[in-house]
XYZ file of C-alpha atoms in Angstrom:
764
model
C -2.219 -24.645 -1.713
C -2.930 -27.427 0.775
C -6.299 -27.473 2.473
C -7.633 -29.234 5.568
C -6.493 -32.751 6.352
C -4.653 -33.322 3.053
C -1.251 -33.759 4.644
C 0.631 -36.874 3.485
C 3.293 -38.771 5.328
C 6.406 -36.974 4.148
C 9.703 -37.948 2.618
C 12.586 -36.288 4.408
C 15.271 -34.865 2.081
C 18.747 -34.372 3.514
C 22.159 -34.259 1.866
C 21.881 -37.318 -0.358
C 19.660 -39.421 1.920
C 15.947 -40.178 2.004
C 14.051 -41.416 5.061
C 10.387 -41.890 5.847
C 9.561 -40.303 9.208
C 6.835 -41.175 11.635
C 3.812 -38.890 11.903
C 4.006 -36.625 14.915
C 2.133 -37.008 18.153
C 1.751 -34.780 21.204
C 4.784 -36.513 22.725
C 6.797 -36.371 19.510
C 5.696 -32.935 18.387
C 8.819 -31.844 16.520
C 9.336 -34.665 14.013
C 7.561 -35.320 10.735
C 4.095 -34.166 9.789
C 0.757 -34.170 11.505
C -2.864 -34.135 10.401
C -3.549 -30.392 10.479
C -6.288 -27.873 9.938
C -5.354 -24.755 7.981
C -6.847 -21.970 10.065
C -6.533 -18.224 9.470
C -7.895 -17.520 12.939
C -4.522 -18.192 14.494
C -2.577 -16.681 11.574
C -4.632 -13.631 10.515
C -1.717 -11.990 8.653
C -0.800 -15.257 6.885
C 2.920 -15.727 6.100
C 5.703 -13.852 4.347
C 9.335 -14.236 3.347
C 12.042 -11.727 2.643
C 15.646 -10.834 1.867
C 16.554 -13.905 -0.217
C 20.235 -14.708 -0.523
C 21.885 -17.664 -2.274
C 21.874 -19.736 0.919
C 19.212 -18.152 3.134
C 15.859 -16.439 3.438
C 13.843 -14.943 6.310
C 10.418 -16.490 7.017
C 7.659 -14.656 8.909
C 4.258 -15.130 10.478
C 2.178 -13.771 13.337
C 0.332 -16.003 15.795
C -2.800 -14.865 17.651
C -4.241 -16.753 20.629
C -5.139 -16.007 24.235
C -4.854 -12.643 25.943
C -1.831 -11.471 23.949
C 0.344 -11.098 27.034
C 2.232 -14.401 26.989
C 4.686 -15.961 24.572
C 3.327 -18.718 22.325
C 5.104 -21.797 20.954
C 4.714 -22.977 17.381
C 6.747 -24.836 14.751
C 8.122 -24.185 11.271
C 8.258 -26.721 8.466
C 10.110 -26.204 5.152
C 9.742 -28.382 2.061
C 10.873 -28.630 -1.538
C 7.372 -29.177 -2.863
C 3.956 -27.658 -2.279
C 2.509 -30.981 -1.151
C 5.146 -31.161 1.604
C 6.248 -34.670 0.632
C 9.914 -33.601 0.567
C 10.685 -32.001 3.907
C 13.907 -30.189 4.690
C 15.686 -31.206 7.882
C 16.617 -28.220 10.024
C 18.325 -27.560 13.317
C 17.734 -24.471 15.417
C 20.979 -22.607 16.122
C 19.296 -19.736 18.002
C 15.813 -18.472 18.712
C 15.664 -16.775 15.303
C 18.044 -18.804 13.099
C 17.653 -22.312 11.696
C 20.137 -24.116 9.480
C 20.087 -27.146 7.222
C 21.426 -30.105 9.128
C 20.681 -33.060 11.318
C 17.785 -32.130 13.537
C 14.071 -32.321 12.846
C 11.573 -31.322 10.216
C 9.510 -29.249 12.639
C 11.579 -26.452 14.129
C 10.257 -25.015 17.401
C 9.984 -21.209 17.417
C 8.449 -18.679 19.779
C 5.967 -15.898 19.097
C 7.046 -13.331 21.660
C 4.518 -10.989 23.203
C 7.032 -8.123 23.288
C 7.117 -8.202 19.464
C 3.340 -8.481 18.961
C 3.682 -12.260 18.532
C 5.456 -11.812 15.204
C 7.814 -14.657 14.334
C 10.872 -14.344 12.125
C 13.246 -17.186 11.343
C 16.288 -16.914 9.120
C 16.783 -20.281 7.443
C 20.392 -20.892 6.344
C 22.221 -23.530 4.353
C 19.664 -23.552 1.550
C 20.496 -24.266 -2.080
C 20.890 -21.292 -4.452
C 18.181 -20.537 -6.990
C 15.771 -22.986 -5.378
C 12.056 -22.749 -4.627
C 10.992 -23.738 -1.120
C 7.616 -24.046 0.571
C 6.978 -23.388 4.241
C 4.236 -23.239 6.820
C 3.861 -22.775 10.561
C 2.042 -25.154 12.936
C 0.324 -24.342 16.198
C -0.989 -27.036 18.528
C -3.852 -26.454 20.962
C -6.068 -28.753 22.978
C -8.313 -28.893 19.914
C -5.688 -30.145 17.538
C -2.862 -29.070 15.245
C -3.470 -25.927 13.186
C -1.516 -24.592 10.248
C -0.856 -21.284 8.583
C -1.325 -20.970 4.859
C 1.493 -22.329 2.719
C 4.134 -19.874 1.657
C 6.426 -20.140 -1.333
C 9.842 -18.515 -1.462
C 12.963 -18.672 -3.581
C 16.638 -18.223 -2.825
C 18.872 -16.007 -4.950
C 20.971 -17.712 -7.626
C 24.639 -18.294 -6.859
C 26.889 -15.251 -7.463
C 28.537 -16.932 -10.484
C 25.269 -18.138 -12.051
C 24.728 -16.804 -15.581
C 20.939 -16.707 -15.309
C 18.295 -14.059 -16.035
C 16.623 -12.376 -13.069
C 13.006 -11.249 -13.073
C 11.546 -9.147 -10.252
C 8.782 -6.647 -9.538
C 9.123 -3.291 -7.842
C 6.305 -1.450 -6.084
C 5.589 1.436 -3.695
C 2.889 3.433 -1.936
C 0.043 1.137 -0.868
C -2.475 3.238 1.041
C -5.268 1.068 2.459
C -7.807 3.783 3.207
C -10.617 3.869 0.668
C -8.738 1.908 -2.018
C -8.181 -1.750 -2.904
C -5.051 -3.662 -3.837
C -6.122 -4.744 -7.321
C -2.614 -4.102 -8.598
C -1.387 -6.739 -6.151
C -4.081 -9.148 -7.372
C -2.554 -8.842 -10.840
C 1.032 -8.961 -9.583
C 0.422 -12.220 -7.710
C -0.090 -13.960 -11.081
C 3.296 -12.885 -12.447
C 6.204 -15.326 -12.687
C 8.949 -13.472 -10.831
C 11.763 -14.250 -8.416
C 11.105 -11.546 -5.791
C 9.449 -8.178 -5.108
C 11.223 -4.948 -4.182
C 9.152 -2.572 -2.033
C 10.431 1.001 -2.240
C 8.491 2.378 0.702
C 5.149 3.633 2.001
C 4.107 0.105 2.923
C 1.672 1.683 5.372
C 0.211 5.180 5.692
C 0.240 6.538 9.205
C -2.953 8.610 8.900
C -6.562 7.451 9.085
C -8.203 9.979 6.754
C -5.975 12.862 5.682
C -8.189 14.770 3.197
C -5.166 15.764 1.109
C -4.779 12.150 -0.022
C -7.285 9.834 1.682
C -11.034 9.269 1.396
C -12.187 6.513 3.772
C -14.925 4.170 2.597
C -17.157 1.850 4.554
C -15.055 -1.170 3.578
C -11.623 0.450 3.746
C -11.249 2.548 6.855
C -8.983 2.558 9.897
C -9.815 3.682 13.427
C -7.175 3.369 16.119
C -8.057 1.493 19.295
C -5.531 3.595 21.193
C -6.978 6.993 20.298
C -5.251 8.637 23.262
C -1.916 7.470 21.938
C -2.529 8.905 18.456
C -2.054 12.445 17.137
C -5.314 14.322 16.558
C -5.211 16.386 13.362
C -7.629 18.498 11.361
C -7.565 19.706 7.758
C -10.333 21.110 5.569
C -12.626 20.838 8.620
C -12.080 17.069 8.657
C -10.734 15.458 11.810
C -8.438 12.450 11.564
C -5.570 10.795 13.410
C -1.933 9.976 12.817
C -0.190 7.048 14.484
C 2.067 7.849 17.388
C 2.104 4.923 19.824
C 3.557 1.500 19.143
C 0.017 0.144 19.354
C -1.095 2.563 16.608
C 1.631 1.468 14.224
C 1.080 -2.214 14.960
C -2.610 -1.795 14.251
C -1.803 -0.372 10.830
C 0.397 -3.343 9.917
C -2.189 -5.820 11.173
C -4.882 -4.174 9.061
C -2.842 -3.822 5.897
C -1.451 -7.337 6.145
C -4.947 -8.813 6.560
C -5.764 -7.884 2.957
C -5.919 -11.057 0.850
C -4.342 -9.534 -2.275
C -1.319 -8.362 -0.305
C -1.179 -11.700 1.531
C -1.057 -13.597 -1.759
C 1.933 -11.583 -2.925
C 3.743 -12.309 0.347
C 2.764 -15.985 0.150
C 4.168 -16.353 -3.375
C 7.305 -14.180 -3.460
C 10.043 -13.055 -1.089
C 10.069 -9.292 -0.582
C 13.003 -6.909 -0.174
C 11.768 -3.713 1.430
C 12.926 -0.312 2.532
C 10.863 2.460 4.047
C 9.970 5.931 2.865
C 8.173 8.584 4.926
C 4.708 7.197 5.694
C 6.047 4.261 7.687
C 6.686 7.036 10.206
C 5.270 10.417 9.135
C 4.507 12.237 5.885
C 7.459 14.236 4.470
C 9.510 13.504 7.583
C 13.200 14.058 8.093
C 14.752 11.911 10.794
C 12.390 11.914 13.758
C 10.663 15.175 12.798
C 7.178 15.350 11.286
C 5.766 18.126 9.108
C 1.994 18.038 9.683
C 1.933 21.491 11.269
C 4.613 23.057 9.065
C 6.871 24.051 11.930
C 4.370 25.343 14.472
C 5.292 25.087 18.154
C 3.323 21.899 18.755
C 5.473 19.926 16.306
C 9.022 19.057 17.146
C 11.434 16.142 16.921
C 9.774 13.073 18.463
C 12.217 10.202 18.865
C 9.792 8.084 20.906
C 7.298 8.172 18.043
C 10.001 7.417 15.497
C 11.204 4.442 17.516
C 7.656 3.116 17.840
C 7.383 3.217 14.045
C 10.766 1.530 13.674
C 9.880 -1.247 16.109
C 6.633 -2.026 14.302
C 8.502 -2.168 10.984
C 11.055 -4.518 12.556
C 8.280 -6.765 13.842
C 6.293 -7.041 10.618
C 8.915 -7.005 7.852
C 11.039 -10.129 7.142
C 14.452 -8.473 6.928
C 18.024 -9.780 7.158
C 19.791 -6.936 8.972
C 23.390 -5.829 8.470
C 23.769 -5.871 12.259
C 23.693 -9.669 12.156
C 21.247 -12.529 12.150
C 20.776 -12.301 15.916
C 19.643 -8.651 15.722
C 16.583 -7.850 17.840
C 15.044 -4.419 18.136
C 15.808 -2.754 21.476
C 13.921 0.258 22.761
C 16.994 1.093 24.847
C 19.031 1.883 21.732
C 19.310 5.548 20.838
C 17.798 6.765 17.572
C 18.933 6.519 14.774
C 21.255 3.722 15.884
C 18.277 1.618 16.971
C 17.987 0.021 13.535
C 19.960 0.042 10.276
C 18.055 -1.041 7.179
C 20.340 -0.208 4.234
C 21.762 -3.393 2.733
C 22.549 -5.103 -0.589
C 21.866 -8.354 -2.451
C 23.338 -10.206 -5.403
C 21.306 -12.337 -7.827
C 23.681 -14.337 -9.990
C 26.186 -12.561 -12.205
C 23.826 -9.920 -13.485
C 21.984 -8.115 -10.659
C 23.391 -6.351 -7.618
C 20.531 -4.676 -5.738
C 21.511 -1.887 -3.321
C 18.772 -0.698 -0.954
C 19.105 2.623 0.852
C 17.402 4.499 3.700
C 16.737 8.113 2.687
C 14.698 9.225 5.710
C 16.558 8.311 8.893
C 19.709 10.370 8.421
C 18.598 13.251 6.230
C 18.680 16.906 7.125
C 15.655 19.154 7.390
C 14.282 20.717 4.234
C 16.573 23.506 3.058
C 13.711 26.018 3.328
C 12.040 25.629 6.732
C 8.269 25.423 6.729
C 8.183 28.066 9.478
C 10.655 30.373 7.741
C 9.663 34.025 7.890
C 9.084 34.843 4.201
C 10.794 38.222 4.329
C 14.044 37.010 5.893
C 16.990 37.405 3.548
C 19.129 34.264 3.371
C 21.648 35.353 0.723
C 23.010 38.889 0.747
C 24.331 40.784 -2.246
C 28.079 40.108 -2.041
C 28.022 36.284 -2.168
C 25.378 36.517 -4.889
C 27.525 38.821 -7.023
C 30.557 36.602 -6.400
C 28.611 33.626 -7.686
C 27.165 35.369 -10.744
C 30.256 37.351 -11.825
C 29.074 40.707 -10.472
C 25.712 40.484 -12.225
C 22.578 40.622 -10.117
C 20.439 37.628 -11.130
C 16.827 38.353 -12.123
C 15.381 36.369 -9.208
C 17.117 38.545 -6.595
C 15.215 41.392 -4.961
C 16.072 44.520 -2.929
C 16.250 44.337 0.832
C 16.186 46.580 3.888
C 19.605 46.054 5.431
C 18.453 46.711 9.000
C 14.773 46.830 9.855
C 15.699 47.968 13.365
C 17.109 51.220 11.946
C 15.022 54.278 12.807
C 14.032 55.002 9.206
C 12.358 51.579 8.981
C 10.586 51.724 12.341
C 7.133 51.957 10.730
C 7.612 48.541 9.077
C 9.156 46.976 12.155
C 6.164 48.113 14.215
C 3.818 46.836 11.514
C 5.239 43.304 11.844
C 5.180 43.506 15.631
C 1.497 44.487 15.490
C 0.367 41.670 13.180
C 2.631 38.904 14.551
C 0.130 37.712 17.224
C -2.708 37.652 14.687
C -0.812 35.555 12.156
C 1.139 33.569 14.742
C 4.556 34.123 13.254
C 7.812 34.770 15.069
C 7.976 38.454 16.090
C 11.728 38.115 15.755
C 11.127 37.793 11.982
C 13.152 34.604 11.823
C 16.157 35.999 13.688
C 17.391 34.997 17.125
C 17.594 37.515 19.976
C 21.289 38.170 19.352
C 21.198 38.013 15.559
C 21.656 41.444 14.089
C 21.153 43.110 11.726
C 17.743 41.791 10.740
C 17.653 41.987 6.950
C 14.184 41.899 5.392
C 13.036 41.830 1.775
C 11.662 45.183 0.597
C 9.480 43.329 -1.893
C 7.911 41.345 0.920
C 7.423 44.466 3.056
C 5.567 46.128 0.196
C 3.450 43.019 -0.412
C 2.372 42.990 3.248
C 1.722 46.743 3.251
C -0.420 46.474 0.129
C -2.452 43.644 1.653
C -2.992 45.493 4.935
C -3.960 48.692 3.116
C -6.843 46.817 1.514
C -8.323 46.383 4.991
C -7.588 49.666 6.770
C -8.457 53.303 6.341
C -5.139 54.665 7.524
C -2.775 53.721 4.725
C 0.796 52.673 5.318
C 3.359 54.012 2.857
C 5.063 51.655 0.438
C 8.826 51.693 0.083
C 9.100 53.816 -3.046
C 11.133 53.118 -6.157
C 13.611 55.873 -5.346
C 14.556 54.143 -2.099
C 14.611 50.717 -3.704
C 16.990 51.920 -6.401
C 19.742 52.382 -3.793
C 19.160 49.108 -1.946
C 21.308 46.013 -2.234
C 19.665 42.872 -3.652
C 19.693 39.336 -2.339
C 17.488 36.277 -1.936
C 14.780 36.054 0.697
C 12.477 33.159 1.419
C 9.816 35.205 -0.385
C 11.934 34.985 -3.553
C 11.871 31.198 -3.184
C 8.073 31.116 -3.299
C 7.464 31.284 0.461
C 4.434 33.543 0.907
C 2.988 32.282 4.192
C 4.471 32.001 7.663
C 3.778 28.285 8.192
C 3.487 26.492 4.883
C 4.806 23.617 2.792
C 4.501 25.823 -0.292
C 7.770 27.518 -1.091
C 9.391 25.038 1.285
C 8.640 21.518 0.043
C 6.341 22.178 -2.913
C 6.200 24.767 -5.729
C 9.654 26.141 -4.956
C 11.139 28.689 -7.361
C 13.940 26.805 -9.085
C 16.596 29.367 -9.955
C 16.533 31.050 -6.559
C 16.554 27.656 -4.845
C 19.533 26.485 -6.908
C 21.515 29.570 -5.879
C 20.630 29.216 -2.202
C 21.381 25.495 -2.312
C 24.762 26.069 -3.890
C 25.737 28.690 -1.311
C 24.292 26.895 1.720
C 25.960 24.330 3.926
C 25.507 20.723 2.890
C 22.094 19.208 3.570
C 22.807 15.468 3.707
C 20.314 12.776 2.772
C 22.135 9.496 3.345
C 24.405 10.485 6.214
C 28.157 9.925 6.151
C 28.292 6.220 6.977
C 25.556 5.163 4.568
C 26.875 7.407 1.802
C 30.377 5.920 2.046
C 28.958 2.383 2.111
C 26.690 3.078 -0.863
C 29.396 4.550 -3.076
C 31.874 1.795 -2.229
C 29.272 -0.922 -2.827
C 28.397 0.434 -6.268
C 32.037 1.058 -7.203
C 33.215 -2.439 -6.240
C 30.243 -4.294 -7.690
C 31.158 -6.885 -10.328
C 27.572 -7.544 -11.415
C 26.370 -6.596 -14.878
C 23.611 -4.374 -13.492
C 23.984 -2.203 -10.417
C 20.397 -1.521 -9.321
C 19.713 1.181 -6.741
C 16.546 0.704 -4.716
C 15.952 4.431 -4.238
C 12.930 5.725 -2.366
C 12.290 8.840 -4.446
C 12.696 10.204 -7.942
C 16.068 11.389 -9.278
C 14.647 12.800 -12.506
C 14.216 16.558 -12.349
C 10.593 17.767 -12.288
C 10.162 21.475 -12.999
C 7.430 23.509 -14.683
C 7.128 27.096 -15.830
C 5.065 29.509 -13.784
C 1.374 29.128 -14.628
C 0.855 32.802 -13.833
C 0.648 34.701 -17.140
C 2.780 37.782 -17.768
C 0.825 41.034 -17.425
C -0.566 42.460 -20.637
C 0.280 46.084 -21.508
C -2.300 48.524 -20.157
C -3.955 51.108 -22.427
C -2.907 53.657 -19.843
C 0.780 52.809 -20.257
C 2.735 55.475 -22.160
C 3.799 54.506 -25.688
C 7.234 52.999 -26.069
C 10.082 55.281 -27.097
C 11.763 53.552 -30.070
C 15.090 55.152 -29.158
C 14.816 54.036 -25.541
C 12.918 50.755 -25.523
C 12.071 49.279 -22.118
C 14.148 46.468 -20.746
C 12.849 42.984 -21.338
C 10.954 41.748 -18.326
C 12.645 38.982 -16.364
C 11.625 35.466 -17.378
C 8.774 33.970 -15.363
C 9.895 31.767 -12.511
C 10.220 28.029 -12.875
C 9.068 25.778 -10.055
C 10.416 22.584 -8.609
C 7.299 20.514 -8.078
C 8.735 18.923 -4.942
C 11.797 19.631 -2.826
C 11.000 16.789 -0.437
C 12.828 14.424 -2.806
C 16.124 14.652 -4.673
C 15.266 17.963 -6.362
C 15.474 19.530 -2.905
C 18.980 18.204 -2.176
C 20.962 19.440 -5.154
C 24.496 18.970 -3.828
C 24.094 15.358 -2.787
C 22.052 14.595 -5.892
C 24.836 15.946 -8.101
C 27.518 14.133 -6.125
C 25.718 10.790 -6.246
C 24.792 11.067 -9.919
C 28.394 11.886 -10.714
C 29.631 8.795 -8.864
C 26.968 6.536 -10.385
C 27.465 7.809 -13.922
C 31.162 6.933 -13.658
C 30.145 3.262 -13.432
C 28.691 1.143 -16.219
C 25.123 -0.163 -16.202
C 23.659 1.660 -13.212
C 19.863 1.665 -12.989
C 17.825 3.442 -10.330
C 14.366 2.200 -9.421
C 12.237 4.555 -7.353
C 8.741 5.211 -6.020
C 7.081 7.856 -3.819
C 5.880 10.115 -6.663
C 2.631 8.206 -7.405
C 3.475 8.356 -11.122
C 5.264 6.233 -13.709
C 8.453 7.801 -15.070
C 11.299 6.673 -17.297
C 14.283 8.954 -17.732
C 18.023 9.444 -17.932
C 18.855 11.747 -14.998
C 22.187 13.556 -14.907
C 23.842 16.019 -12.543
C 23.702 19.781 -13.014
C 27.380 20.081 -13.901
C 27.876 16.973 -16.056
C 24.763 16.706 -18.175
C 26.394 14.244 -20.587
C 26.963 11.710 -17.791
C 23.721 10.027 -16.838
C 22.172 6.873 -15.511
C 18.806 5.285 -16.343
C 15.851 5.551 -13.959
C 12.457 3.878 -13.721
C 9.882 5.240 -11.276
C 6.891 3.097 -10.347
C 3.488 4.575 -9.568
C 1.550 3.741 -6.420
C 0.034 0.335 -5.857
C -3.110 1.978 -4.483
C -2.418 5.505 -3.169
C -4.005 8.389 -5.064
C -2.254 9.306 -8.290
C 0.122 12.217 -8.755
C -2.469 14.130 -10.758
C -5.018 13.763 -7.961
C -2.512 14.910 -5.350
C -1.533 17.862 -7.515
C -5.123 19.026 -7.888
C -5.409 19.339 -4.133
C -2.036 21.035 -3.802
C -2.970 23.698 -6.351
C -6.340 24.251 -4.676
C -4.566 24.838 -1.350
C -1.759 27.069 -2.643
C -2.080 30.627 -1.284
C -1.515 32.240 -4.710
C -2.198 29.607 -7.358
C -5.680 28.873 -6.015
C -6.762 32.353 -7.146
C -5.162 32.182 -10.608
C -7.684 30.789 -13.127
C -4.968 29.264 -15.316
C -3.630 27.269 -12.362
C -6.655 25.028 -12.345
C -5.190 23.336 -15.424
C -1.815 22.496 -13.862
C -2.841 19.047 -12.641
C -4.752 18.069 -15.769
C -1.920 19.221 -18.025
C 1.024 18.234 -15.830
C 2.396 15.646 -18.242
C 2.625 18.284 -20.992
C 3.867 21.014 -18.659
C 6.799 18.847 -17.586
C 8.087 18.468 -21.145
C 7.165 21.756 -22.780
C 9.761 24.292 -23.848
C 10.669 26.934 -21.314
C 8.965 30.276 -21.780
C 11.082 32.727 -23.673
C 13.324 30.069 -25.209
C 13.576 26.717 -26.927
C 15.164 24.862 -24.039
C 13.172 21.938 -22.747
C 12.401 22.139 -19.058
C 13.150 18.475 -18.362
C 14.883 17.084 -21.465
C 15.856 13.847 -19.707
C 12.288 13.038 -18.710
C 11.396 10.548 -21.425
C 8.084 9.110 -20.219
C 5.526 10.100 -17.604
C 2.085 8.861 -16.602
C 0.467 10.734 -13.708
C -2.982 9.148 -13.849
C -2.405 5.454 -13.165
C -1.652 3.023 -10.374
C 0.222 -0.219 -10.815
C 3.580 -1.979 -10.626
C 6.717 -2.659 -12.667
C 8.407 -5.903 -13.634
C 12.127 -5.897 -14.467
C 13.990 -8.555 -16.451
C 17.788 -8.473 -16.362
C 20.357 -10.557 -18.189
C 23.868 -10.127 -19.545
C 22.694 -7.859 -22.356
C 19.593 -5.920 -21.315
C 17.607 -4.506 -18.435
C 13.947 -4.460 -19.492
C 11.128 -2.867 -17.482
C 7.430 -3.382 -18.128
C 5.078 -0.902 -16.490
C 1.681 -2.414 -15.641
C -0.785 0.474 -15.394
C -4.301 0.551 -13.966
C -6.597 3.565 -14.273
C -7.273 5.474 -11.081
C -10.897 4.338 -11.036
C -9.987 0.650 -11.063
C -9.392 0.496 -7.297
C -12.840 1.371 -5.962
C -13.890 -2.269 -5.488
C -11.867 -5.452 -4.951
C -11.028 -7.627 -7.965
C -9.285 -10.324 -5.977
C -10.916 -13.582 -7.044
C -10.269 -15.890 -9.976
C -13.596 -14.850 -11.484
C -12.376 -11.217 -11.520
C -9.180 -11.869 -13.467
C -10.569 -11.101 -16.914
C -12.174 -7.855 -15.749
C -8.939 -6.807 -14.061
C -6.690 -7.725 -16.987
C -8.922 -5.765 -19.350
C -8.109 -2.561 -17.454
C -4.334 -3.044 -17.425
C -2.164 -1.432 -20.086
C 1.590 -1.830 -20.399
C 4.615 0.135 -21.542
C 8.013 -1.488 -22.112
C 11.411 0.150 -21.765
C 14.971 -1.089 -21.705
C 18.591 -0.092 -21.423
C 21.432 -2.037 -23.035
C 24.598 -3.120 -21.260
C 27.545 -0.854 -21.997
C 25.360 2.161 -22.777
C 23.466 4.820 -20.826
C 20.622 4.911 -23.323
C 16.920 4.436 -22.720
C 14.722 2.651 -25.245
C 10.947 2.399 -25.530
C 9.086 -0.316 -27.401
C 6.784 1.304 -29.959
C 4.870 -0.883 -32.385
C 7.179 -3.822 -31.780
C 10.332 -1.762 -32.409
C 12.751 -0.246 -29.917
C 13.265 3.532 -30.167
C 15.993 5.424 -28.321
C 15.369 8.553 -26.241
C 17.335 11.564 -27.433
C 17.469 14.339 -24.798
C 18.894 16.769 -27.358
C 15.790 16.715 -29.554
C 14.152 15.726 -27.211
C 12.184 12.739 -28.465
C 12.259 9.075 -29.426
C 14.585 8.474 -32.382
C 13.378 6.092 -35.054
């Protein structure tokens, strides 16, 4: 990189001509080069580039000077070499677009106050597959000052038969943790980086996932504009105002390890949830699990979107002149799904899985006892056989014979804060409530009162119809993510999902675009930049079956008891694709019909390699690689806290081992049978951070997972002197898929072994 006062008089490179320009002066400030000082004071977030195409790339910086209320003028210079002896002549066609052509070598641009003085310039007319260097200049009364030098690279031409090498990353929480994975990534030789979301985290110290340290902490200047939250007796804030979100980007982007990655490689980014709000859907947050204080907040969502627009170098589908407008109505204020081609072999398709998606199928504020599937549709679905996960229900709690239970709920509703309507609107009748849930509440209340309420007895239950309530889905509390987003009972959820109305993720327009783009792609590899995991993640219930009691009567050999129903299986998370079964199945069916489709994903905070398939066509699959978090806490760490907070699992001694044994639990055989729970889950690592590097050519798509132990992020290892210590902690795993197949291979001892989901295992 160039340092102070090492600028040479430059050679100007145009289409076939070479000239020697004159060094610039204050009067001639837009031609040639000047004697500059590289100064981070004016460019505290350094530089970045993004969305490389064969003939263009977007260049970014942020300029800081003065009171922040006025626009600032600066200049952009692009060169073919790091020493800036071969400058590229550009002409400005608009305030945000420059093109190769007769003009000058210093292009004037404006850092606008309304966009936090962020500058983005799309440079067009570049040569395919070419490395360029760039920097920004700012002139004051004290001289000419420069940003750091950035390096970027255009995509190869669509007909170029060349290999493509890129990294993919996700989840880079700043609070309490360092970007050592980025320090290692910056030394890779790659063409670009794909960021799959959670570039920022909107909270300042959420105890479920964040532990601030003295060196890595965030405190909002605009506290009044933030959301005050409290969990585990710890107070913290979530961003709400535009100023809050901008402050997060400024802080994250000031980290030198992240800056080096942006300085060396163009980035193609999408967002996940934390760029706005944890586990969000559209403009709705989930911090309070559906309580009255939390509702759809489009102003907050648009503030998050504007900050993302300002700080991310993106080439929008809306056109190169696109500027964010607060007057636009959400979600039409910004469209970020888009696609890229890299030679003949890679077509990268980036989606947005948060802006258009429906609410979670099971509402966080759902009344647990409300029945959502009655007996008739259930029997129709299961050929007149009541499934084991169904339970009896009271068909009208307002009937006189059930008054005692209706009055019980009315009495306790204010104490527990749930809807006294029991999840039904004023005109919705009858109100159908799970008898199992009624008895569970009665039993709990009877532990605390002298006057005992009667349980619904077995004789009554025997004549009741059976259906599915939220309680049967694992929902045991009135306002809770458990049984809604996490630890959801699989079989009951699958039935409800199948019988429910569609719960879209992509939205109609994006879904049609996505399917058409994949179907019409002529590239060898169709790569889906997908925010969250497609591979199914289920475990058996950790709650052991009850042992026979000595007081139980002996079994009658001529009338043996019926086998108990199998223990429930849980989806670990229904915030991702496991929670949207219909669209997951539809998309996997469409993708599996095409050759050489690979999904890359993040969000989970774990490394995964698998061959996901739909529920109805298990032989048709694609290949998926999930990258762990750059810095956010690992999946195992998150799971420990989830189990400790679960209203039932926290009191089951065996549950304490779920997190520590999660990698085994995900691949063990189902209880009561030999069927593997997740036979297409070939590899999992829940304890590491890191990144992935993909190499694609005409024959293979190879992914190397670079894994750092959780404890390797406590202190920065950013400098050249730290490289050996950092490299010593990194381990790798290599996987590949071969063109024309849907198989997944793992490199073991220098040999490639194929995953067999039927065994399941790695074939020799």
